[in-house]
PDB file of C-alpha atoms in Angstrom:
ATOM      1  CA  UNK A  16     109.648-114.048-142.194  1.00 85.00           C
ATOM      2  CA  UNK A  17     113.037-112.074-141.545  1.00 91.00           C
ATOM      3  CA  UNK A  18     114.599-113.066-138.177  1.00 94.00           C
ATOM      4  CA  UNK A  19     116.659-110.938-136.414  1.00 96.00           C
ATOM      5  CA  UNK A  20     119.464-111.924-134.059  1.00 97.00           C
ATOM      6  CA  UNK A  21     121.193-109.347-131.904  1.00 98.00           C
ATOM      7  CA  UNK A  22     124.238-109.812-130.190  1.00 95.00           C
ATOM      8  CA  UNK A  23     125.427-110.072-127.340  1.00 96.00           C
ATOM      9  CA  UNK A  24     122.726-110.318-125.122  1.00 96.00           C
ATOM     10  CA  UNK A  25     123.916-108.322-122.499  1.00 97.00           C
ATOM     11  CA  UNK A  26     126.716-105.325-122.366  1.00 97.00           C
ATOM     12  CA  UNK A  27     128.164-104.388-119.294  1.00 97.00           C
ATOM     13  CA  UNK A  28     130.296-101.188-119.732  1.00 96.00           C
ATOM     14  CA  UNK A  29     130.544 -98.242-117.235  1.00 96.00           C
ATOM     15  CA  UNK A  30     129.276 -94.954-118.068  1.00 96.00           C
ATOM     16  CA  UNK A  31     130.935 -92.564-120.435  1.00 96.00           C
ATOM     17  CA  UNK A  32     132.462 -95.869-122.594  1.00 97.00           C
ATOM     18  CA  UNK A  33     130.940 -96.440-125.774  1.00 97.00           C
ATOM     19  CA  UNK A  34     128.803 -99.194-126.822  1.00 97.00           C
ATOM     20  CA  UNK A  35     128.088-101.095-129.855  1.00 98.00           C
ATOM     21  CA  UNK A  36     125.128-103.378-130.809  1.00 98.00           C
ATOM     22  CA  UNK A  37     124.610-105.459-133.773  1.00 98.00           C
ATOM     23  CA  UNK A  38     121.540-107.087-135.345  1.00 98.00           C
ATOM     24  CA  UNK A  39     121.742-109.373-138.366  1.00 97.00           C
ATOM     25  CA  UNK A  40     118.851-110.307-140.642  1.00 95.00           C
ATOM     26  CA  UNK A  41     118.250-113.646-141.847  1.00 95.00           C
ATOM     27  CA  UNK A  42     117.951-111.874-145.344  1.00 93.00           C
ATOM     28  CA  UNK A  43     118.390-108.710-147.070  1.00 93.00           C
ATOM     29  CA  UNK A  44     116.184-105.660-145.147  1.00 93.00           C
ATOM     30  CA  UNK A  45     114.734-104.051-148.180  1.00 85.00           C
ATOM     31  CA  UNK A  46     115.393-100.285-148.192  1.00 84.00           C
ATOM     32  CA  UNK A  47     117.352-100.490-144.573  1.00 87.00           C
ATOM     33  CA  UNK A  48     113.785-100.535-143.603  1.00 93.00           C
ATOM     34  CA  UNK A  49     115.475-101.184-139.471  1.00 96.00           C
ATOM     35  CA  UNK A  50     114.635 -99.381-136.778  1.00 97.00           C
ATOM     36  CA  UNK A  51     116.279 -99.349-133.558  1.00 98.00           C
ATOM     37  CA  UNK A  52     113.827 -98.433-129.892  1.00 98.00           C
ATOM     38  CA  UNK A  53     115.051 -98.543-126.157  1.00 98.00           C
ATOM     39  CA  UNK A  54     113.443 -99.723-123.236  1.00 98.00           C
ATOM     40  CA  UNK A  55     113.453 -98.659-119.516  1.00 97.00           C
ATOM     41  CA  UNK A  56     111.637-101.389-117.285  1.00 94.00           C
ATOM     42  CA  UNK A  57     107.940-100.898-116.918  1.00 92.00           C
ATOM     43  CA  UNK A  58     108.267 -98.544-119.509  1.00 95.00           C
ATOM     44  CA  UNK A  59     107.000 -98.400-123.433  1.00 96.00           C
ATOM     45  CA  UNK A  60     110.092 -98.598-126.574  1.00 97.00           C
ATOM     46  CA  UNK A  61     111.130 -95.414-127.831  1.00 98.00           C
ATOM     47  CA  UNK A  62     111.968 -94.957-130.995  1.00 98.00           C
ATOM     48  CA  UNK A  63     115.877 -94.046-131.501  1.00 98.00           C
ATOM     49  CA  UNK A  64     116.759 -94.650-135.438  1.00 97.00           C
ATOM     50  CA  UNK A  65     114.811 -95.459-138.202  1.00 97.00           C
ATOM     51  CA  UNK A  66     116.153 -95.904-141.678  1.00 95.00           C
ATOM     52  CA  UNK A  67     118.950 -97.689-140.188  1.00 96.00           C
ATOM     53  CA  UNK A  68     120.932 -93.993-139.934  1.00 97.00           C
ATOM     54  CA  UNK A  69     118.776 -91.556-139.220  1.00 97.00           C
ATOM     55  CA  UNK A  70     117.818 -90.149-135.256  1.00 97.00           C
ATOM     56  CA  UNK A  71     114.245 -89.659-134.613  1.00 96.00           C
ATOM     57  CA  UNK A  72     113.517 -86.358-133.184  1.00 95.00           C
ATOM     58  CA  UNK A  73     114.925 -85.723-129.726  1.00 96.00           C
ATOM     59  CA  UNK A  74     117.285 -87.999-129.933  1.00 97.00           C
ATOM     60  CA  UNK A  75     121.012 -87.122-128.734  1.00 97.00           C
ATOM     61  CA  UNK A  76     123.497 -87.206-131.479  1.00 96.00           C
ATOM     62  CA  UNK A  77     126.039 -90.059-129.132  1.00 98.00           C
ATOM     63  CA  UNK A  78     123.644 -92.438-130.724  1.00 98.00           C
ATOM     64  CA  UNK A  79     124.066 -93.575-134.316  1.00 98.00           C
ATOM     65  CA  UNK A  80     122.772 -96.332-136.754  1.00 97.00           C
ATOM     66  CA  UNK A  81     125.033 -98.045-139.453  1.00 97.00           C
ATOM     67  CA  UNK A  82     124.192-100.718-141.793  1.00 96.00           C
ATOM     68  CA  UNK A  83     122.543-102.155-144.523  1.00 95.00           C
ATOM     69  CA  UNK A  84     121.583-105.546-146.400  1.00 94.00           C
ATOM     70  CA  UNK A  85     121.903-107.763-143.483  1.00 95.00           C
ATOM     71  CA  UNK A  86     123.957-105.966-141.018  1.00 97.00           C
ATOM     72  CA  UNK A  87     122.812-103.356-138.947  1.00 98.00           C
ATOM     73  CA  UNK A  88     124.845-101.415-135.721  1.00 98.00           C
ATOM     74  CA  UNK A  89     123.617 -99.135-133.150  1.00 98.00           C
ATOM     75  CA  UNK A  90     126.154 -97.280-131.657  1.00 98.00           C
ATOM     76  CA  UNK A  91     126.415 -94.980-128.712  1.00 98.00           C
ATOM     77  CA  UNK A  92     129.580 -93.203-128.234  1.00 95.00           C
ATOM     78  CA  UNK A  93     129.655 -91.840-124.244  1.00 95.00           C
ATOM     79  CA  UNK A  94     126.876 -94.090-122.328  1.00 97.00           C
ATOM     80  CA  UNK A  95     125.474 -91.853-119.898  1.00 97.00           C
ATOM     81  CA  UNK A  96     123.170 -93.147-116.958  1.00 96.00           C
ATOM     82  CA  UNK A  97     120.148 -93.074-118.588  1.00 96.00           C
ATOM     83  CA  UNK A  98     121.379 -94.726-121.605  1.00 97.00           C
ATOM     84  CA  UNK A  99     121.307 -98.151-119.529  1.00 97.00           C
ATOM     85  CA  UNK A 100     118.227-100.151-120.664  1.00 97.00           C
ATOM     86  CA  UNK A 101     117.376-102.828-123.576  1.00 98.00           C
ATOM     87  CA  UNK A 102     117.703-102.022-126.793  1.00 98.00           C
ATOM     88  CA  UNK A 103     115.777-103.641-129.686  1.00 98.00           C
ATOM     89  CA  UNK A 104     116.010-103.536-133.747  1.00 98.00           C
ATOM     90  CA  UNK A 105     113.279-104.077-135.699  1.00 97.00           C
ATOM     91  CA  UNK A 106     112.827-104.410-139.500  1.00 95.00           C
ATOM     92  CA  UNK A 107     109.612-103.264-141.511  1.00 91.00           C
ATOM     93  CA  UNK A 108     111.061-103.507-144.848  1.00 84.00           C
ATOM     94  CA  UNK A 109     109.218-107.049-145.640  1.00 76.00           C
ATOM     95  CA  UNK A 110     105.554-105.572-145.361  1.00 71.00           C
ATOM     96  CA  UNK A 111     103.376-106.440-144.301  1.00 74.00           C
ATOM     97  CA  UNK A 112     104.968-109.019-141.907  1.00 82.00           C
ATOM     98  CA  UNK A 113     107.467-107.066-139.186  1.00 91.00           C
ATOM     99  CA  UNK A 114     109.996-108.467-136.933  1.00 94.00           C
ATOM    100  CA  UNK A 115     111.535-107.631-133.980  1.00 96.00           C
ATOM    101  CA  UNK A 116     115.089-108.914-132.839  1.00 97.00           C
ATOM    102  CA  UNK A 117     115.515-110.593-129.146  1.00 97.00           C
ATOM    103  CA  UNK A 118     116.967-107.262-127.413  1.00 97.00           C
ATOM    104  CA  UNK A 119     120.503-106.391-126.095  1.00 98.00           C
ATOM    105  CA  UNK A 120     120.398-105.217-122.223  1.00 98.00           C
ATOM    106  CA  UNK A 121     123.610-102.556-121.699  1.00 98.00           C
ATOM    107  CA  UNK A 122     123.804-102.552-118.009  1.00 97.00           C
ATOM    108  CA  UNK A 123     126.150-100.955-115.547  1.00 94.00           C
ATOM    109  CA  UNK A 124     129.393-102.662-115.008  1.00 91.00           C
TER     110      UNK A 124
ATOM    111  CA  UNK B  27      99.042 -83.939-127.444  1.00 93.00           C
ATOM    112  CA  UNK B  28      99.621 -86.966-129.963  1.00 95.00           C
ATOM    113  CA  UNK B  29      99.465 -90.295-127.609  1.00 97.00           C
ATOM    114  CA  UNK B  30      97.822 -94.061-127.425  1.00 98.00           C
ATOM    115  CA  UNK B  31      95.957 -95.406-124.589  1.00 98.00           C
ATOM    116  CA  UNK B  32      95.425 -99.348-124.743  1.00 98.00           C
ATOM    117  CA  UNK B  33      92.857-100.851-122.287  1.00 98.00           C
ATOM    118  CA  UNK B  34      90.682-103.825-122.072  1.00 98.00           C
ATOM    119  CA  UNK B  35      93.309-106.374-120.447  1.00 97.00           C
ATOM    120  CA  UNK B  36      92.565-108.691-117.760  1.00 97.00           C
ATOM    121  CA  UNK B  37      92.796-112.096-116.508  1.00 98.00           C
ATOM    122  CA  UNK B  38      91.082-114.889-119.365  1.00 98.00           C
ATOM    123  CA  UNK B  39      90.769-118.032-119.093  1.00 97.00           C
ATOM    124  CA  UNK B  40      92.475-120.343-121.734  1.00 97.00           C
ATOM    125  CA  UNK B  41      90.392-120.705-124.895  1.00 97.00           C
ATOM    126  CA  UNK B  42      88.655-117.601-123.337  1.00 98.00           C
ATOM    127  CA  UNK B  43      88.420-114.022-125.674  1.00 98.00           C
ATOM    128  CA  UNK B  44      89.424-110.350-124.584  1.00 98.00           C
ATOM    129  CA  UNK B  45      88.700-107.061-126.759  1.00 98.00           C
ATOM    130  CA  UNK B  46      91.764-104.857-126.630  1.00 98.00           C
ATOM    131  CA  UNK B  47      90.916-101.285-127.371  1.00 98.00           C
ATOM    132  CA  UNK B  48      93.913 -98.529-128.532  1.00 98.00           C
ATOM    133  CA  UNK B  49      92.249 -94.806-128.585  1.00 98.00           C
ATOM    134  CA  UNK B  50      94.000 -92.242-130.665  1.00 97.00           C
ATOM    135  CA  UNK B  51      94.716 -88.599-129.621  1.00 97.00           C
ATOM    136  CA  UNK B  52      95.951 -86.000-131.860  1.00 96.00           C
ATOM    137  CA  UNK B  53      96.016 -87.490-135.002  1.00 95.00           C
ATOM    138  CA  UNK B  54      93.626 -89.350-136.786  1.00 95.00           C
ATOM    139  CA  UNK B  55      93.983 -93.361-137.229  1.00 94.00           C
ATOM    140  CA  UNK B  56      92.868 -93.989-140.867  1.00 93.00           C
ATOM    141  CA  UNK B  57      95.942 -91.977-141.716  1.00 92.00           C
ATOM    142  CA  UNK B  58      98.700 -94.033-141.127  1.00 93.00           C
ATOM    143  CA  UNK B  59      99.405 -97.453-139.172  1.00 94.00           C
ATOM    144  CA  UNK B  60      98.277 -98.933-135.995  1.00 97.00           C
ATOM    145  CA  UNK B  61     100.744-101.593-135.004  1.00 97.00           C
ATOM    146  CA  UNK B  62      99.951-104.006-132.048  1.00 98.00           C
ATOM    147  CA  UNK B  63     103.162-105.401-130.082  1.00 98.00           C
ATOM    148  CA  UNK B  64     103.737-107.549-127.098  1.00 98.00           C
ATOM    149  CA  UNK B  65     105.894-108.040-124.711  1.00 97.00           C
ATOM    150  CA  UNK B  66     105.757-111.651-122.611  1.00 97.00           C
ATOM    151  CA  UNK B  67     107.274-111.785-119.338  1.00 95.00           C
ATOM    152  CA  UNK B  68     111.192-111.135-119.061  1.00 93.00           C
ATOM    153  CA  UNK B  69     110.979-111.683-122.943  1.00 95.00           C
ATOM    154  CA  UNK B  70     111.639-108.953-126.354  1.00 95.00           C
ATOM    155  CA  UNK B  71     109.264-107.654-128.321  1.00 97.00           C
ATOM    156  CA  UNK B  72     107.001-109.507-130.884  1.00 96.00           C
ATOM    157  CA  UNK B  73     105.591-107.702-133.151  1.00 95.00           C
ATOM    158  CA  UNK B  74     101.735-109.028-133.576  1.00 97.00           C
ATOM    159  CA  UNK B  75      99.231-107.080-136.026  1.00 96.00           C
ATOM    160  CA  UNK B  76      99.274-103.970-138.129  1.00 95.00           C
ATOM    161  CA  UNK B  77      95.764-102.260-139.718  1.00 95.00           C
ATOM    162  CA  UNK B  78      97.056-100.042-142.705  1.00 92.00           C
ATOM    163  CA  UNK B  79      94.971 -96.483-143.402  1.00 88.00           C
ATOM    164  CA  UNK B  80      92.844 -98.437-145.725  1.00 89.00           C
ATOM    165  CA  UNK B  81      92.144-100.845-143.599  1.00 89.00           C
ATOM    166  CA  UNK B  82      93.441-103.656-144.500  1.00 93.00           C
ATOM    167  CA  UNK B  83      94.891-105.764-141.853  1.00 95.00           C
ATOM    168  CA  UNK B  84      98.006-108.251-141.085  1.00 94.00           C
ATOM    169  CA  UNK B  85      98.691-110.782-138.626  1.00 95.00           C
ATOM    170  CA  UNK B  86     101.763-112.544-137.531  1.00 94.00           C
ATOM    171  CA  UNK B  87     101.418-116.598-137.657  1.00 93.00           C
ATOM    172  CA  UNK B  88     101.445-116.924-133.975  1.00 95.00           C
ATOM    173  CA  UNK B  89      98.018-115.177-133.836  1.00 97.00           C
ATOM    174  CA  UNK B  90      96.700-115.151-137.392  1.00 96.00           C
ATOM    175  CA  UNK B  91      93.039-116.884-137.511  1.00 97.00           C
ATOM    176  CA  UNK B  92      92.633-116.389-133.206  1.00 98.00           C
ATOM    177  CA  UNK B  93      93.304-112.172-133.484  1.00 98.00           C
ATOM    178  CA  UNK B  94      91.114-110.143-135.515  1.00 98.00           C
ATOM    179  CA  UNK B  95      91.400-105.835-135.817  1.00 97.00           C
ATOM    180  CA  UNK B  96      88.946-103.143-136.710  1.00 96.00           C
ATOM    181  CA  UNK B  97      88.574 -99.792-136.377  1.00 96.00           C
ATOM    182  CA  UNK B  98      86.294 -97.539-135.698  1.00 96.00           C
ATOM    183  CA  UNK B  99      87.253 -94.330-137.268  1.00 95.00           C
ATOM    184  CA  UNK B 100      84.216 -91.757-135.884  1.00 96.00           C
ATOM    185  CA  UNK B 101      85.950 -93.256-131.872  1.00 97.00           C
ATOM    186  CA  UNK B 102      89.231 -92.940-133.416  1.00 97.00           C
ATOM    187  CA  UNK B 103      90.309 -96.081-132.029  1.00 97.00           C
ATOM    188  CA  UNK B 104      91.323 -99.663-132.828  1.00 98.00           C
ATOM    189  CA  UNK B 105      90.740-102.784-131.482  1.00 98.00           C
ATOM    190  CA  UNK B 106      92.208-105.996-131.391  1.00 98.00           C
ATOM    191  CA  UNK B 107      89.623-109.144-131.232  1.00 98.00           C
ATOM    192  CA  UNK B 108      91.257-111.959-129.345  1.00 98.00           C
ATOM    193  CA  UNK B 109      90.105-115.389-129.502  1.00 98.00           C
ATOM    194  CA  UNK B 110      90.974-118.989-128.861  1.00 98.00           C
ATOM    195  CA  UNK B 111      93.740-118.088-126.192  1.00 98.00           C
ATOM    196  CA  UNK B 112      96.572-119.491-124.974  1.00 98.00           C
ATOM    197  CA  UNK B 113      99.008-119.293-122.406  1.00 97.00           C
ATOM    198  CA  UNK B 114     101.385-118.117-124.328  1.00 97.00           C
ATOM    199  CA  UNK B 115      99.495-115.271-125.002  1.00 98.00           C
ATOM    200  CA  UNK B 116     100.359-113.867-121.715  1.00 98.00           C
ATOM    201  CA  UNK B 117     101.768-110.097-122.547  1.00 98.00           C
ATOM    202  CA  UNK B 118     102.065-106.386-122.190  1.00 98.00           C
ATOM    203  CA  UNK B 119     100.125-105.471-125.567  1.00 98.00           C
ATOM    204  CA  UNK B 120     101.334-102.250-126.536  1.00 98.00           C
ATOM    205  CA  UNK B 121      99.706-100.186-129.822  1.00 98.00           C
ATOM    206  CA  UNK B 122     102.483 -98.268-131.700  1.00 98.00           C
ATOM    207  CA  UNK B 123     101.667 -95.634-134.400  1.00 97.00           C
ATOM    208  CA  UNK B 124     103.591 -95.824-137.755  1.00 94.00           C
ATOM    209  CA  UNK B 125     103.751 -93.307-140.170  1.00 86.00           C
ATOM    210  CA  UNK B 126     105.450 -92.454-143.459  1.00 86.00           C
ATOM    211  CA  UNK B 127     107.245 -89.382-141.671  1.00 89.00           C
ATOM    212  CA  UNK B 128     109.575 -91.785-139.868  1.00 91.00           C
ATOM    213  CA  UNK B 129     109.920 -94.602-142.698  1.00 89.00           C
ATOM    214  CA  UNK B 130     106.706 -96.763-140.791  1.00 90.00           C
ATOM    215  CA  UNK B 131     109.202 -96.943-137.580  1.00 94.00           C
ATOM    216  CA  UNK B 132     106.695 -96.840-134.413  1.00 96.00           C
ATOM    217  CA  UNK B 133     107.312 -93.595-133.246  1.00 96.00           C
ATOM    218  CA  UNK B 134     104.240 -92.958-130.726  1.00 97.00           C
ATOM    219  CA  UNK B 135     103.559 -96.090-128.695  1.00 98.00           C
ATOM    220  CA  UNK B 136     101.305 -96.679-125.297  1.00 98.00           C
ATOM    221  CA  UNK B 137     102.016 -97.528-121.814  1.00 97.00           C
ATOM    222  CA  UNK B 138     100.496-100.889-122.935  1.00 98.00           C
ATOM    223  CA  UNK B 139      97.807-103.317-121.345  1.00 98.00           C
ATOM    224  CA  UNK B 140      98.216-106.521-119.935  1.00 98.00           C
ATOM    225  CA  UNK B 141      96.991-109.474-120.241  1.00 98.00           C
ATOM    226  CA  UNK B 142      96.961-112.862-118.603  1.00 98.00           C
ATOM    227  CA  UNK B 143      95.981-116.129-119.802  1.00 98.00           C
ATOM    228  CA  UNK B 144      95.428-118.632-116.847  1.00 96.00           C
ATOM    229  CA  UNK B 145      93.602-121.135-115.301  1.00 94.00           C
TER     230      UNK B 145
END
């Protein structure tokens, strides 16, 4: 089983400074199989990156994925308000077993 | 309109079972991936069981031999069978489609059902 391990746990920024978020795999993702969701409370993930680069649709351009092998970032460049919640990677490149890492909270400084 | 809609939780009692159901709108379940995902109290997300298109089906070792899935493809819906548990069981189960047209990401999930394990 790949284990992922994001850090840090928490991010406290104000808005409009940019953020960045790491996840490391315990091994190699195969084919930057990561995927990167965030999480409003009492709300469902939503699916931001997959591929480890590339936005699902909707998705504003201030967030981007970088990364491969073991080393994955999610960036976002100008946090607006709404961009405050948990955000969680998640690999699917060792099928059929998927992981999810432990979640990075970006709250409001 | 392409959603999920997971019911079935409730309180159980430990070694108790509960049927989880995840009904499919807008697209058609044997086509791609059902995923099943929970969510404990204050905790991330742990990924739990997938069914594939053809049906076969995976289970991560915290649940494999106690969770079973099926599907019923005329209902367009899964469920997940869940036996023997525990109280660390206690989650928000969410179903999550994956697809090839995002990679397998989950890009449609539920509002998610909960469940309780307690005496």
């Amino acid at each position: 089983e790949i284990v992922l391990t994001q850090s840090p746990g928490t991010l406290s920024l104000s808005p409009g400074e940019g953020a960045t978020l790491s996840c490391r795999a315990s091994q190699s993702v195969s084919s930057n199989s990561l995927a990167w969701y965030q999480q409003k409370p009492g709300q469902a993930p939503r699916l931001l990156i997959y591929g480890a680069s590339s936005r699902a649709t909707g998705i504003p351009d201030r967030f981007s994925g970088s990364g491969s092998g073991t080393d994955f970032t999610l960036t976002i460049s100008r946090l607006e308000p709404e961009d405050f919640a948990v955000y969680s990677c998640h690999q699917y490149g060792s099928s059929p077993l998927w992981t999810f890492g432990q979640g990075t909270k970006v709250e409001i400084k | 309109e392409v959603q999920l809609v997971e019911s079935g939780g409730g309180l159980v009692q430990p070694g108790g079972s509960l049927r989880l159901s995840c009904v499919a709108s807008g697209f058609t379940v044997s086509d791609i991936y059902i995923n099943w995902v929970r969510q404990a109290p204050g905790k991330g997300l742990e990924w739990v069981s997938v069914i594939h298109g053809g049906g076969d089906a995976y289970y991560a070792d915290s649940v494999q031999g106690r969770f079973i899935l099926s599907r019923d493809n005329s209902k367009n819906t899964v469920y997940l069978q869940m036996n023997s548990l525990r109280g660390e069981d206690t989650a928000v189960y969410y179903c999550a489609r994956s697809s090839n047209f995002y990679d397998y990401a989950m890009d449609v999930w539920g509002l998610g059902t909960t469940v309780t394990v307690s005496s």
